[in-house]
Coordinates of C-alpha atoms in Angstrom, one line a residue:
Chain A
M1 CA 0.0 0.0 0.0
E2 CA 1.3 3.4 -0.8
L3 CA 1.7 6.1 1.8
S4 CA 2.9 9.2 0.3
T5 CA 4.4 11.8 2.8
E6 CA 4.7 15.5 2.7
K7 CA 6.5 17.5 5.4
I8 CA 4.9 20.8 6.4
G9 CA 6.9 22.4 9.2
D10 CA 7.2 19.7 11.8
V11 CA 4.1 17.9 10.7
T12 CA 4.1 15.0 8.2
V13 CA 1.0 14.7 6.1
V14 CA 0.5 11.1 5.1
S15 CA -1.8 10.4 2.1
V16 CA -3.3 7.0 2.5
L17 CA -3.5 6.0 -1.1
T18 CA -5.7 2.9 -0.8
E19 CA -9.5 2.5 -1.4
V20 CA -9.7 -0.1 1.3
L21 CA -8.2 -0.5 4.7
D22 CA -9.2 -3.8 6.1
A23 CA -7.8 -6.8 7.8
S24 CA -6.0 -7.8 4.4
N25 CA -3.7 -4.8 4.6
T26 CA -3.5 -3.5 8.0
E27 CA -0.2 -5.1 8.6
E28 CA 1.2 -3.5 5.6
F29 CA -0.1 -0.3 6.7
K30 CA 1.6 -0.7 10.1
T31 CA 4.9 -1.4 8.4
G32 CA 4.6 1.8 6.4
F33 CA 3.5 3.7 9.5
A34 CA 6.6 2.4 11.4
S35 CA 9.0 3.9 8.9
I36 CA 7.3 7.2 8.9
L37 CA 7.3 7.3 12.7
N38 CA 11.2 7.3 12.6
E39 CA 11.0 10.7 11.0
S40 CA 8.1 12.5 12.6
N41 CA 5.7 12.3 15.7
K42 CA 3.1 14.7 14.5
L43 CA 1.0 13.1 11.7
V44 CA -2.0 14.0 9.6
F45 CA -3.6 11.0 7.8
E46 CA -5.2 12.3 4.6
M47 CA -8.1 9.8 4.1
S48 CA -10.0 11.0 1.1
H49 CA -9.0 7.9 -1.0
V50 CA -10.3 5.5 1.6
K51 CA -13.8 4.3 0.7
L52 CA -14.0 1.4 3.2
I53 CA -12.3 0.8 6.5
D54 CA -13.1 -2.1 8.8
S55 CA -12.7 -2.7 12.5
S56 CA -9.2 -3.9 11.9
G57 CA -8.4 -0.7 10.0
C58 CA -9.9 1.4 13.0
G59 CA -7.9 -0.6 15.3
T60 CA -4.8 0.2 13.3
L61 CA -5.6 3.9 13.5
L62 CA -6.0 3.7 17.3
Y63 CA -2.7 1.7 17.4
C64 CA -1.0 4.5 15.4
Q65 CA -2.3 7.1 17.7
K66 CA -1.1 5.2 20.8
Q67 CA 2.4 4.8 19.3
L68 CA 2.5 8.6 18.6
N69 CA 1.2 9.5 22.1
K70 CA 4.0 7.5 23.5
L71 CA 6.5 9.6 21.6
N72 CA 4.7 12.9 22.8
G73 CA 3.3 13.3 19.2
A74 CA -0.3 13.3 17.9
L75 CA -2.4 12.0 15.2
K76 CA -5.0 13.9 13.3
L77 CA -7.3 12.8 10.4
C78 CA -8.7 14.7 7.5
G79 CA -10.7 14.1 4.3
V80 CA -12.7 11.3 5.8
Q81 CA -15.5 10.0 3.5
E82 CA -19.0 9.7 4.7
T83 CA -19.3 5.9 5.0
V84 CA -16.0 5.8 6.9
R85 CA -17.2 8.6 9.1
T86 CA -20.3 6.7 9.9
L87 CA -18.2 3.8 11.2
F88 CA -15.9 6.2 13.1
E89 CA -19.1 7.5 14.9
L90 CA -20.4 4.1 15.6
I91 CA -17.2 3.1 17.4
R92 CA -16.5 6.6 18.7
I93 CA -13.2 7.0 17.0
D94 CA -14.2 10.5 16.4
R95 CA -14.1 11.1 20.1
V96 CA -10.6 9.6 20.5
I97 CA -8.8 11.0 17.3
D98 CA -9.3 14.5 16.1
I99 CA -10.9 14.6 12.6
F100 CA -10.9 17.7 10.4
D101 CA -12.5 18.5 7.0
S102 CA -9.4 19.8 5.4
K103 CA -5.6 19.3 5.7
E104 CA -5.2 23.1 6.5
E105 CA -7.5 22.8 9.5
A106 CA -5.7 19.6 10.7
L107 CA -2.3 21.5 10.4
K108 CA -3.5 24.4 12.4
A109 CA -4.7 22.1 15.3
F110 CA -1.2 21.1 16.3
Chain B
M1 CA -53.9 31.9 -32.9
K2 CA -55.5 32.1 -36.3
K3 CA -53.7 33.7 -39.1
A4 CA -56.5 33.6 -41.8
K5 CA -59.3 36.1 -41.5
P6 CA -62.3 34.7 -39.4
L7 CA -65.0 32.9 -41.2
V8 CA -68.5 34.1 -40.9
L9 CA -71.5 32.2 -42.0
I10 CA -74.6 34.1 -43.2
V11 CA -77.7 32.2 -43.1
D12 CA -80.7 33.9 -44.7
D13 CA -83.3 33.0 -47.3
N14 CA -83.6 36.5 -48.6
S15 CA -81.1 37.5 -51.3
V16 CA -81.3 41.1 -50.7
N17 CA -80.5 40.7 -47.0
I18 CA -77.4 38.4 -48.0
D19 CA -76.1 41.0 -50.5
L20 CA -76.4 43.7 -47.8
L21 CA -74.6 41.6 -45.2
V22 CA -71.9 40.5 -47.7
N23 CA -71.1 44.0 -48.6
T24 CA -70.9 45.0 -45.0
L25 CA -68.5 42.3 -44.0
K26 CA -66.6 41.1 -47.1
K27 CA -63.6 43.3 -46.4
D28 CA -62.8 42.0 -43.0
Y29 CA -64.0 38.3 -43.0
R30 CA -64.2 35.3 -45.2
L31 CA -67.9 34.6 -45.7
G32 CA -70.0 31.6 -46.1
I33 CA -73.6 31.7 -47.3
A34 CA -76.5 29.2 -46.6
K35 CA -80.0 29.8 -47.8
N36 CA -81.8 27.4 -45.4
G37 CA -81.4 25.7 -42.1
T38 CA -80.2 22.3 -43.5
T39 CA -77.5 23.8 -45.6
A40 CA -76.4 25.8 -42.7
L41 CA -75.9 22.9 -40.6
E42 CA -74.0 21.0 -43.3
Y43 CA -71.8 24.0 -43.8
T44 CA -71.1 24.5 -40.2
D45 CA -70.3 20.8 -39.8
K46 CA -67.8 20.9 -42.7
H47 CA -66.1 24.3 -42.2
L48 CA -66.7 25.3 -38.5
P49 CA -67.2 29.0 -39.0
D50 CA -66.0 31.3 -36.3
L51 CA -69.4 33.0 -36.1
I52 CA -72.9 32.7 -37.5
L53 CA -75.3 35.3 -38.5
L54 CA -78.7 33.5 -38.5
D55 CA -82.1 34.6 -39.8
I56 CA -84.9 33.4 -37.7
M57 CA -87.8 33.2 -40.2
M58 CA -86.8 30.8 -42.8
P59 CA -88.9 28.3 -44.8
G60 CA -88.4 24.7 -43.5
M61 CA -86.1 24.7 -40.5
N62 CA -86.3 28.0 -38.7
G63 CA -83.4 29.9 -37.0
Y64 CA -84.3 28.7 -33.5
E65 CA -84.2 25.1 -34.5
V66 CA -80.8 25.6 -36.4
C67 CA -79.4 27.2 -33.3
T68 CA -80.7 24.4 -30.9
R69 CA -79.0 21.7 -33.1
L70 CA -75.8 23.6 -33.3
K71 CA -75.8 23.8 -29.4
A72 CA -76.5 20.1 -29.0
V73 CA -73.2 19.0 -30.8
T74 CA -69.9 19.4 -29.0
R75 CA -67.9 20.5 -31.9
T76 CA -70.3 23.3 -32.9
R77 CA -71.7 24.4 -29.5
D78 CA -69.2 27.1 -28.9
I79 CA -69.6 29.0 -32.2
P80 CA -71.2 32.3 -31.4
V81 CA -74.6 32.8 -33.0
I82 CA -76.1 36.2 -33.7
F83 CA -79.8 36.3 -34.8
I84 CA -80.9 38.7 -37.4
T85 CA -84.5 39.3 -37.7
A86 CA -87.3 41.8 -38.4
M87 CA -89.0 40.7 -35.2
S88 CA -88.1 43.0 -32.5
E89 CA -90.6 41.9 -29.8
A90 CA -89.1 40.9 -26.4
G91 CA -90.6 37.4 -26.6
H92 CA -88.7 36.5 -29.7
K93 CA -85.5 37.8 -28.3
T94 CA -85.9 35.9 -25.1
R95 CA -86.5 32.6 -27.1
G96 CA -83.4 33.3 -29.1
F97 CA -81.3 33.7 -26.0
E98 CA -82.9 30.6 -24.5
V99 CA -81.7 28.5 -27.5
G100 CA -78.2 29.8 -27.1
A101 CA -77.9 32.9 -29.2
L102 CA -75.4 35.4 -27.9
D103 CA -76.9 38.6 -29.5
Y104 CA -79.6 40.0 -31.7
I105 CA -79.5 42.4 -34.6
T106 CA -82.9 43.8 -35.8
K107 CA -83.7 44.6 -39.4
P108 CA -83.4 47.0 -41.0
F109 CA -79.9 47.1 -39.7
H110 CA -77.1 49.6 -39.9
A111 CA -73.8 48.5 -41.5
A112 CA -71.9 50.0 -38.6
E113 CA -73.8 48.1 -36.0
V114 CA -73.5 44.8 -37.7
K115 CA -69.7 45.3 -38.1
A116 CA -69.4 46.3 -34.5
R117 CA -71.4 43.4 -33.1
V118 CA -69.6 40.8 -35.2
K119 CA -66.2 42.3 -34.3
T120 CA -67.1 42.3 -30.6
H121 CA -68.3 38.6 -30.6
L122 CA -65.4 37.4 -32.6
A123 CA -63.0 39.2 -30.1
L124 CA -64.8 37.5 -27.2
K125 CA -64.7 34.1 -29.0
E126 CA -60.9 34.5 -29.6
A127 CA -60.4 35.4 -26.0
H128 CA -62.4 32.4 -25.0
D129 CA -60.4 30.2 -27.3
Y130 CA -57.2 31.5 -26.0
D131 CA -58.4 30.6 -22.6
I132 CA -59.0 27.0 -23.6
Y133 CA -55.8 27.0 -25.4
I134 CA -53.9 28.0 -22.2
A135 CA -55.9 25.6 -20.1
S136 CA -55.1 22.7 -22.3
K137 CA -51.5 23.7 -22.3
I138 CA -51.6 23.6 -18.5
Q139 CA -53.3 20.3 -18.6
K140 CA -50.8 18.8 -20.9
T141 CA -47.8 20.1 -19.3
L142 CA -48.7 20.3 -15.7
L143 CA -51.7 18.1 -15.0
L144 CA -50.8 14.8 -16.3
G145 CA -47.7 13.0 -14.9
S146 CA -45.8 10.4 -16.7
P147 CA -46.0 7.0 -15.3
P148 CA -42.9 5.3 -13.9
R149 CA -41.5 2.9 -16.5
D150 CA -39.1 0.9 -14.5
I151 CA -41.1 -0.7 -11.8
P152 CA -40.6 -4.3 -12.1
G153 CA -43.8 -6.5 -12.1
I154 CA -46.3 -4.0 -13.5
Q155 CA -47.4 -2.4 -16.7
I156 CA -49.0 1.1 -16.9
S157 CA -50.8 2.6 -19.7
Q158 CA -52.9 5.7 -19.9
L159 CA -55.2 7.6 -22.1
T160 CA -56.0 11.3 -22.0
I161 CA -58.3 13.2 -24.4
A162 CA -58.6 16.8 -23.6
S163 CA -62.1 18.1 -24.2
Q164 CA -62.7 21.5 -25.8
K165 CA -63.4 22.8 -22.4
V166 CA -60.5 21.4 -20.2
D167 CA -62.0 20.4 -16.9
G168 CA -59.0 20.0 -14.7
D169 CA -58.6 16.2 -14.8
F170 CA -55.2 15.4 -13.3
Y171 CA -53.1 12.5 -12.3
D172 CA -49.6 11.7 -11.2
F173 CA -47.4 8.9 -10.0
F174 CA -44.9 9.0 -7.0
K175 CA -42.4 6.2 -7.1
H176 CA -41.0 5.4 -3.6
S177 CA -38.9 2.4 -4.5
N178 CA -38.9 -0.5 -7.0
L179 CA -41.6 -2.1 -4.9
C180 CA -43.8 0.7 -3.9
F181 CA -45.5 3.7 -5.8
D182 CA -48.5 5.8 -5.4
I183 CA -50.9 7.1 -8.0
V184 CA -53.3 10.0 -7.6
V185 CA -56.1 10.6 -10.0
G186 CA -58.4 13.6 -9.6
D187 CA -60.9 15.9 -11.1
V188 CA -61.4 19.6 -10.3
M189 CA -65.0 20.7 -10.4
G190 CA -65.2 23.6 -13.0
K191 CA -63.7 24.2 -16.3
G192 CA -61.1 26.1 -18.2
V193 CA -58.1 28.0 -16.8
P194 CA -59.3 28.2 -13.1
A195 CA -59.9 24.4 -13.0
A196 CA -56.6 23.6 -14.7
L197 CA -54.6 25.9 -12.4
L198 CA -56.2 24.4 -9.3
G199 CA -55.5 20.9 -10.6
A200 CA -51.9 21.9 -11.1
A201 CA -51.8 23.4 -7.5
M202 CA -53.3 20.2 -6.1
K203 CA -50.7 18.1 -7.8
S204 CA -47.8 20.2 -6.5
H205 CA -49.3 20.2 -3.0
F206 CA -49.2 16.4 -3.1
L207 CA -45.5 16.5 -3.9
R208 CA -44.9 19.0 -1.2
V209 CA -46.7 17.1 1.5
L210 CA -45.0 13.8 0.5
N211 CA -41.7 15.5 0.8
E212 CA -42.4 17.2 4.0
Q213 CA -43.7 14.1 5.7
L214 CA -40.8 12.0 4.5
R215 CA -38.3 14.6 5.8
L216 CA -40.1 14.7 9.1
S217 CA -39.8 11.0 9.5
G218 CA -36.1 11.2 8.6
K219 CA -36.9 9.4 5.3
K220 CA -37.6 6.3 7.2
E221 CA -41.3 5.9 7.0
L222 CA -43.6 6.5 4.0
P223 CA -46.6 8.5 5.1
E224 CA -49.8 6.5 4.9
P225 CA -52.2 7.8 2.0
A226 CA -54.7 8.8 4.6
K227 CA -52.2 11.0 6.2
I228 CA -51.2 12.5 2.9
I229 CA -54.7 13.3 1.9
S230 CA -55.4 14.7 5.3
S231 CA -52.4 17.1 5.0
V232 CA -53.4 18.1 1.5
H233 CA -56.9 18.8 2.6
S234 CA -55.9 21.1 5.5
G235 CA -53.4 22.8 3.2
M236 CA -55.9 23.4 0.4
I237 CA -59.3 23.8 2.1
D238 CA -59.2 27.6 2.4
Q239 CA -58.3 28.0 -1.2
L240 CA -61.0 25.5 -2.3
E241 CA -63.5 27.3 -0.2
D242 CA -62.6 30.8 -1.6
L243 CA -62.8 29.4 -5.1
E244 CA -66.1 27.7 -4.2
T245 CA -65.0 24.5 -5.8
F246 CA -64.1 21.0 -4.8
V247 CA -61.9 18.2 -6.0
T248 CA -62.8 14.4 -6.3
L249 CA -59.9 12.2 -6.2
C250 CA -58.5 8.7 -5.4
Y251 CA -55.0 8.4 -3.9
A252 CA -53.7 4.9 -4.0
R253 CA -50.6 3.1 -3.0
F254 CA -49.4 -0.2 -4.6
D255 CA -47.2 -2.2 -2.2
M256 CA -45.7 -4.8 -4.6
S257 CA -43.8 -6.5 -1.6
K258 CA -47.0 -7.4 0.1
Y259 CA -49.4 -7.2 -2.9
I260 CA -51.5 -4.6 -1.1
F261 CA -53.5 -1.8 -2.7
S262 CA -54.3 1.0 -0.2
F263 CA -56.4 3.8 -1.2
V264 CA -58.3 6.9 0.1
D265 CA -61.1 7.8 -2.2
C266 CA -62.7 11.1 -1.9
G267 CA -65.9 11.0 -4.0
H268 CA -64.1 9.9 -7.2
M269 CA -65.2 7.5 -9.8
R270 CA -65.0 3.9 -8.5
T271 CA -61.8 2.2 -9.2
I272 CA -62.2 -1.1 -11.1
H273 CA -60.2 -4.1 -9.7
F274 CA -60.2 -7.0 -12.0
H275 CA -59.3 -10.3 -10.2
D276 CA -57.5 -12.6 -12.6
D277 CA -58.0 -15.8 -10.6
L278 CA -61.7 -15.2 -10.1
N279 CA -62.4 -13.6 -13.3
T280 CA -64.5 -10.9 -11.8
C281 CA -64.4 -7.2 -11.2
S282 CA -64.9 -5.4 -7.9
L283 CA -65.5 -1.7 -7.6
L284 CA -63.6 0.1 -5.1
R285 CA -65.2 3.2 -3.4
G286 CA -64.2 5.0 -0.2
V287 CA -66.5 6.8 2.0
N288 CA -64.8 10.2 2.1
M289 CA -66.3 13.4 0.8
P290 CA -64.6 15.3 -2.0
L291 CA -61.8 17.7 -0.9
G292 CA -63.1 21.1 -0.4
F293 CA -66.0 19.9 1.8
P294 CA -65.7 20.8 5.3
E295 CA -64.5 17.4 6.5
K296 CA -64.9 16.6 10.2
E297 CA -64.1 12.9 10.1
P298 CA -60.6 11.6 9.6
F299 CA -59.9 10.3 6.0
R300 CA -60.6 6.7 5.9
Q301 CA -58.2 4.4 4.1
I302 CA -59.1 1.0 2.6
S303 CA -56.7 -1.7 1.8
V304 CA -57.3 -4.7 -0.5
Q305 CA -55.1 -7.6 -1.4
F306 CA -54.2 -8.1 -5.1
K307 CA -52.7 -11.0 -7.0
P308 CA -50.5 -11.5 -10.0
G309 CA -52.5 -10.9 -13.2
D310 CA -54.9 -8.4 -11.6
L311 CA -55.8 -5.1 -13.3
F312 CA -56.7 -1.7 -11.9
V313 CA -58.7 0.8 -13.9
F314 CA -58.7 4.5 -12.9
Y315 CA -60.7 6.9 -14.9
S316 CA -62.6 10.3 -14.8
D317 CA -66.2 10.9 -15.2
G318 CA -65.5 12.1 -18.8
L319 CA -65.2 8.4 -19.8
T320 CA -68.4 7.1 -18.2
E321 CA -70.4 10.2 -19.0
S322 CA -69.6 10.3 -22.7
K323 CA -72.8 10.7 -24.4
K324 CA -74.6 9.5 -27.4
V325 CA -76.5 12.2 -29.6
N326 CA -79.6 10.9 -27.9
G327 CA -78.2 11.8 -24.5
S328 CA -77.7 8.2 -23.1
L329 CA -74.4 7.7 -21.2
Y330 CA -71.6 5.2 -21.7
G331 CA -71.9 4.4 -18.0
E332 CA -69.9 2.5 -15.4
K333 CA -71.6 -0.8 -16.2
R334 CA -70.6 -0.8 -19.8
L335 CA -67.1 0.0 -18.8
V336 CA -66.9 -2.7 -16.2
D337 CA -68.4 -5.3 -18.7
F338 CA -65.9 -4.2 -21.2
I339 CA -63.0 -4.6 -18.7
Q340 CA -64.3 -8.0 -17.6
A341 CA -64.4 -9.2 -21.2
N342 CA -61.0 -7.8 -22.2
A343 CA -58.9 -7.7 -19.0
R344 CA -56.3 -10.1 -20.2
V345 CA -55.5 -8.0 -23.3
E346 CA -52.1 -6.1 -22.9
P347 CA -52.6 -2.8 -21.4
E348 CA -51.4 -0.8 -24.3
N349 CA -54.0 -2.5 -26.6
L350 CA -56.7 -2.6 -24.0
I351 CA -56.6 1.2 -23.5
K352 CA -56.9 1.6 -27.3
S353 CA -59.8 -0.8 -27.4
I354 CA -61.5 1.1 -24.5
W355 CA -61.1 4.3 -26.6
N356 CA -62.6 2.6 -29.6
D357 CA -65.5 1.3 -27.7
V358 CA -66.2 4.8 -26.2
T359 CA -66.0 6.6 -29.5
A360 CA -68.1 3.8 -31.2
F361 CA -70.8 4.3 -28.5
S362 CA -70.9 8.1 -28.8
H363 CA -70.1 8.4 -32.5
S364 CA -67.8 11.2 -31.8
E365 CA -64.1 11.8 -31.0
T366 CA -64.8 15.1 -29.1
F367 CA -66.2 15.2 -25.7
D368 CA -67.8 17.6 -23.3
D369 CA -65.4 16.5 -20.5
D370 CA -61.8 15.4 -20.5
V371 CA -61.4 11.8 -20.7
T372 CA -58.6 10.1 -18.6
C373 CA -58.1 6.5 -18.0
V374 CA -55.1 4.8 -16.5
L375 CA -54.5 1.1 -16.4
I376 CA -52.2 -0.6 -14.0
K377 CA -51.6 -4.3 -14.8
I378 CA -49.9 -6.6 -12.3
D379 CA -47.7 -9.1 -14.1
K380 CA -49.0 -12.6 -14.1
E381 CA -45.6 -13.8 -12.9
P382 CA -45.2 -13.1 -9.2
L383 CA -42.5 -10.6 -8.3
S384 CA -40.4 -13.2 -6.6
T385 CA -39.6 -14.6 -10.0
V386 CA -38.8 -11.2 -11.2
F387 CA -36.2 -11.1 -8.6
P388 CA -35.2 -14.8 -9.0
D389 CA -32.2 -14.5 -7.0
E390 CA -29.9 -16.7 -5.4
G391 CA -26.0 -16.6 -5.5
R392 CA -23.2 -18.5 -4.0
L393 CA -19.5 -17.9 -3.5
E394 CA -17.0 -20.4 -2.3
I395 CA -13.6 -19.3 -1.2
M396 CA -10.7 -20.3 1.1
S397 CA -10.0 -18.7 4.4
D398 CA -7.6 -15.9 3.5
L399 CA -7.7 -12.2 4.3
K400 CA -6.8 -11.5 0.7
E401 CA -10.2 -12.7 -0.3
L402 CA -12.0 -9.9 1.6
G403 CA -12.3 -7.8 -1.6
R404 CA -13.7 -10.6 -3.5
V405 CA -16.4 -11.1 -0.9
R406 CA -17.4 -7.4 -1.1
S407 CA -17.5 -7.5 -4.9
F408 CA -19.8 -10.6 -4.7
I409 CA -22.1 -8.7 -2.3
R410 CA -22.1 -5.5 -4.5
E411 CA -22.8 -7.5 -7.7
F412 CA -25.6 -9.4 -6.0
C413 CA -27.3 -6.3 -4.8
A414 CA -26.8 -4.3 -8.1
K415 CA -30.3 -5.1 -9.3
I416 CA -31.9 -3.5 -6.3
D417 CA -32.9 0.1 -7.0
D418 CA -30.9 2.8 -5.5
S419 CA -33.9 4.2 -3.8
V420 CA -34.2 1.1 -1.7
L421 CA -30.6 0.3 -1.1
D422 CA -28.4 3.3 -1.7
D423 CA -24.7 3.4 -2.1
K424 CA -23.9 4.3 1.5
R425 CA -26.1 1.4 2.9
L426 CA -24.4 -1.0 0.5
N427 CA -21.0 0.2 1.7
L428 CA -22.0 -0.6 5.2
I429 CA -23.4 -4.0 4.4
E430 CA -20.0 -4.8 2.6
L431 CA -18.4 -3.6 5.8
A432 CA -20.5 -5.9 7.9
A433 CA -19.7 -8.8 5.6
T434 CA -15.9 -8.0 5.8
E435 CA -16.2 -8.2 9.6
V436 CA -18.0 -11.5 9.5
M437 CA -15.3 -13.0 7.1
A438 CA -12.5 -11.6 9.3
N439 CA -14.1 -13.2 12.4
I440 CA -14.4 -16.6 10.6
I441 CA -10.7 -16.4 9.5
K442 CA -9.2 -15.1 12.7
H443 CA -11.4 -17.0 15.2
A444 CA -13.2 -19.9 13.6
Y445 CA -10.2 -21.1 11.7
N446 CA -7.7 -19.4 14.1
K447 CA -6.0 -17.6 11.2
R448 CA -5.4 -20.8 9.2
S449 CA -5.5 -20.2 5.5
G450 CA -7.0 -22.7 3.0
E451 CA -10.1 -23.6 5.0
P452 CA -13.5 -23.5 3.2
I453 CA -15.9 -20.7 3.6
Q454 CA -19.2 -20.6 1.6
I455 CA -21.5 -17.6 1.1
N456 CA -25.1 -18.2 0.0
A457 CA -27.1 -15.1 -1.0
R458 CA -30.8 -14.8 -1.7
M459 CA -33.1 -12.0 -2.4
S460 CA -36.9 -11.7 -2.0
A461 CA -39.2 -8.8 -2.5
D462 CA -38.6 -7.4 0.9
E463 CA -35.2 -8.8 2.1
V464 CA -31.8 -9.7 1.1
V465 CA -30.0 -12.6 3.1
F466 CA -26.4 -13.5 3.2
E467 CA -25.4 -16.7 4.9
F468 CA -21.7 -17.3 5.8
F469 CA -20.8 -20.9 6.4
D470 CA -17.6 -22.2 8.0
W471 CA -16.5 -25.5 9.5
G472 CA -14.2 -24.2 12.2
Q473 CA -14.7 -23.4 15.8
G474 CA -18.2 -22.5 16.8
F475 CA -18.9 -18.9 17.8
D476 CA -21.2 -17.7 20.6
P477 CA -22.1 -14.0 20.3
E478 CA -23.0 -14.0 24.1
S479 CA -19.4 -14.6 24.8
V480 CA -18.1 -11.5 23.2
P481 CA -17.4 -8.7 25.7
E482 CA -18.9 -5.3 25.2
P483 CA -16.6 -3.1 23.0
V484 CA -14.5 -0.4 24.8
F485 CA -14.7 2.9 23.1
D486 CA -12.1 5.0 25.1
G487 CA -9.3 4.5 22.6
S488 CA -7.5 2.1 24.9
H489 CA -8.6 -1.1 22.9
D490 CA -7.9 -1.4 19.4
E491 CA -10.0 -4.7 18.9
G492 CA -13.3 -6.0 19.8
F493 CA -15.5 -3.8 17.5
G494 CA -16.4 -6.4 14.9
L495 CA -19.8 -7.8 16.2
H496 CA -20.8 -4.3 17.2
I497 CA -20.3 -3.2 13.6
I498 CA -22.2 -6.2 12.2
T499 CA -25.1 -5.8 14.4
H500 CA -25.4 -2.1 13.5
F501 CA -25.1 -2.2 9.9
V502 CA -27.5 -5.0 9.0
D503 CA -31.1 -5.4 10.2
E504 CA -30.6 -8.9 11.7
V505 CA -27.8 -11.2 12.6
I506 CA -28.3 -14.9 13.5
Y507 CA -25.6 -17.2 14.5
S508 CA -26.3 -20.8 14.4
H509 CA -24.5 -24.3 14.4
G510 CA -25.7 -27.1 12.1
D511 CA -24.9 -30.7 11.3
G512 CA -21.4 -31.7 10.5
G513 CA -19.9 -28.9 12.4
R514 CA -21.1 -26.3 10.2
N515 CA -21.5 -22.8 11.6
C516 CA -23.7 -20.1 10.1
A517 CA -23.7 -16.4 10.3
C518 CA -26.8 -15.1 8.7
L519 CA -27.1 -11.3 7.8
K520 CA -30.6 -10.0 6.9
I521 CA -31.1 -6.7 5.2
K522 CA -34.7 -5.4 4.9
L523 CA -35.7 -3.8 1.6
T524 CA -39.0 -2.2 3.0
G525 CA -39.6 0.2 5.7
G526 CA -36.3 2.0 5.7
N527 CA -33.1 1.2 7.2

């Protein structure tokens, strides 16, 4: 899975370039995340390509946030599609991870 | 509207009078001449003049009789008639007006007076024609809805013949889903532009009420026909009272998932329901007063069951009240008998033959009232065979197969109309299936790959069912702890997601160690 990164100040914006984040590719995602984690502890996941995410994908996002918190960093999300957002609301991810409409708003929040 | 000069017919047996009138009018009008009543009627029938100057005293058929006959025929009744006569007594004039004349000119006449009266009445006629033209435009564009063409399991055909007087017949269809639609047929009392406009207002009011009530219920629940009528009534009663008119109508819903026809009838013509299995017709009439009457009682809704092959016939009084020259009416009985005898004819052809029967009866193709008729034929094949669907997917336990399972589900559901199962809900069903699959692989097969998983899918008119079979370790949903939402746990959400995004989940264990997770998705009554 491709994760493209862009450094803006001390924040790294990670574009999640997959339509699906489910049990079939969360391990791959975690590997990609680990290499980014070496460079930055303030991340924005740009999610607009992701049409479907399952509980495993959600678990992975929570895992990422926990890792960043340990490094005194933070995770923010932006560009979340409607179906994905519905799931986030169901399992309250939206209360645990900050979600913004746009990348700019997410960047401002650090 | 007319480019040619108006055509004026002069009827007089006296050549001197004819010459005088011709000289007076020839510059401004095309003229026709008839020297007796019979010729006048023949000429009128053939050329439809815009105005007739009619002498009263003629040998043979006199002017009164000519006028009476003209007024008895739909196509000639609106031609303005001005009597020309030497008789000036009030009694004669009164009789002339009684038989339908618009005006009188007494001999000896002045050219200027004849010109002025002819001009005035032609202008009035033109204004009247324009009124009718506008009204029929309104009717064609605003009053008559087009039937939904894409509802499986039914055929609709309709007939509309605008009369020369446009009387505000209207109908419309509201499709809610592939399995449910409403039809409203109505008739505004009155004629011309006011009736046409009121009909259009009624129609848009129905749309508004439907939208409002759907929005109020969060798009989850369709308002019942009785509730729709009640809202339309309370929204329109003041206008109807102000205009001193009323509207008869029938609002009906076809629920193809349950084969139930629910209707609210407000003084409209009785809907004909042909029962294919019994080969009989029943006439459906409600108990409500027309809209515009101060209704105290709540509107009563009646439901009847229908079956494959049944036929419903909605129509306006213009159809059953079309007349023979002798005044006798086509009538409900003749229509019912005709339907009974021909109900199995394809709707497109049946509606043509109804029209042929009516015109053969009345010997005319023009009518005093608008004629509308809508046929709704329920296909002989029950809907379950229209959606004949079952599907099966066999795969091995591998997380890489999750995408294939989602494609299977999406393709299986593709034939369901978007209004019943929209893209977002389908996404969430795919998500639920992903969770079921992941649970089977992770827990039932303990992450072993190469184990069999089978998915059976089936669809009926009101639900879609997916069954996931595995032969691994059985699963008891009661044993799953409540999910923790504080961000501390990154697992344990699967079952919570499944139960939220489908309507029903049933876990069971069958023979031979087969486990089943059954997901049901309802296609009626919202999410």
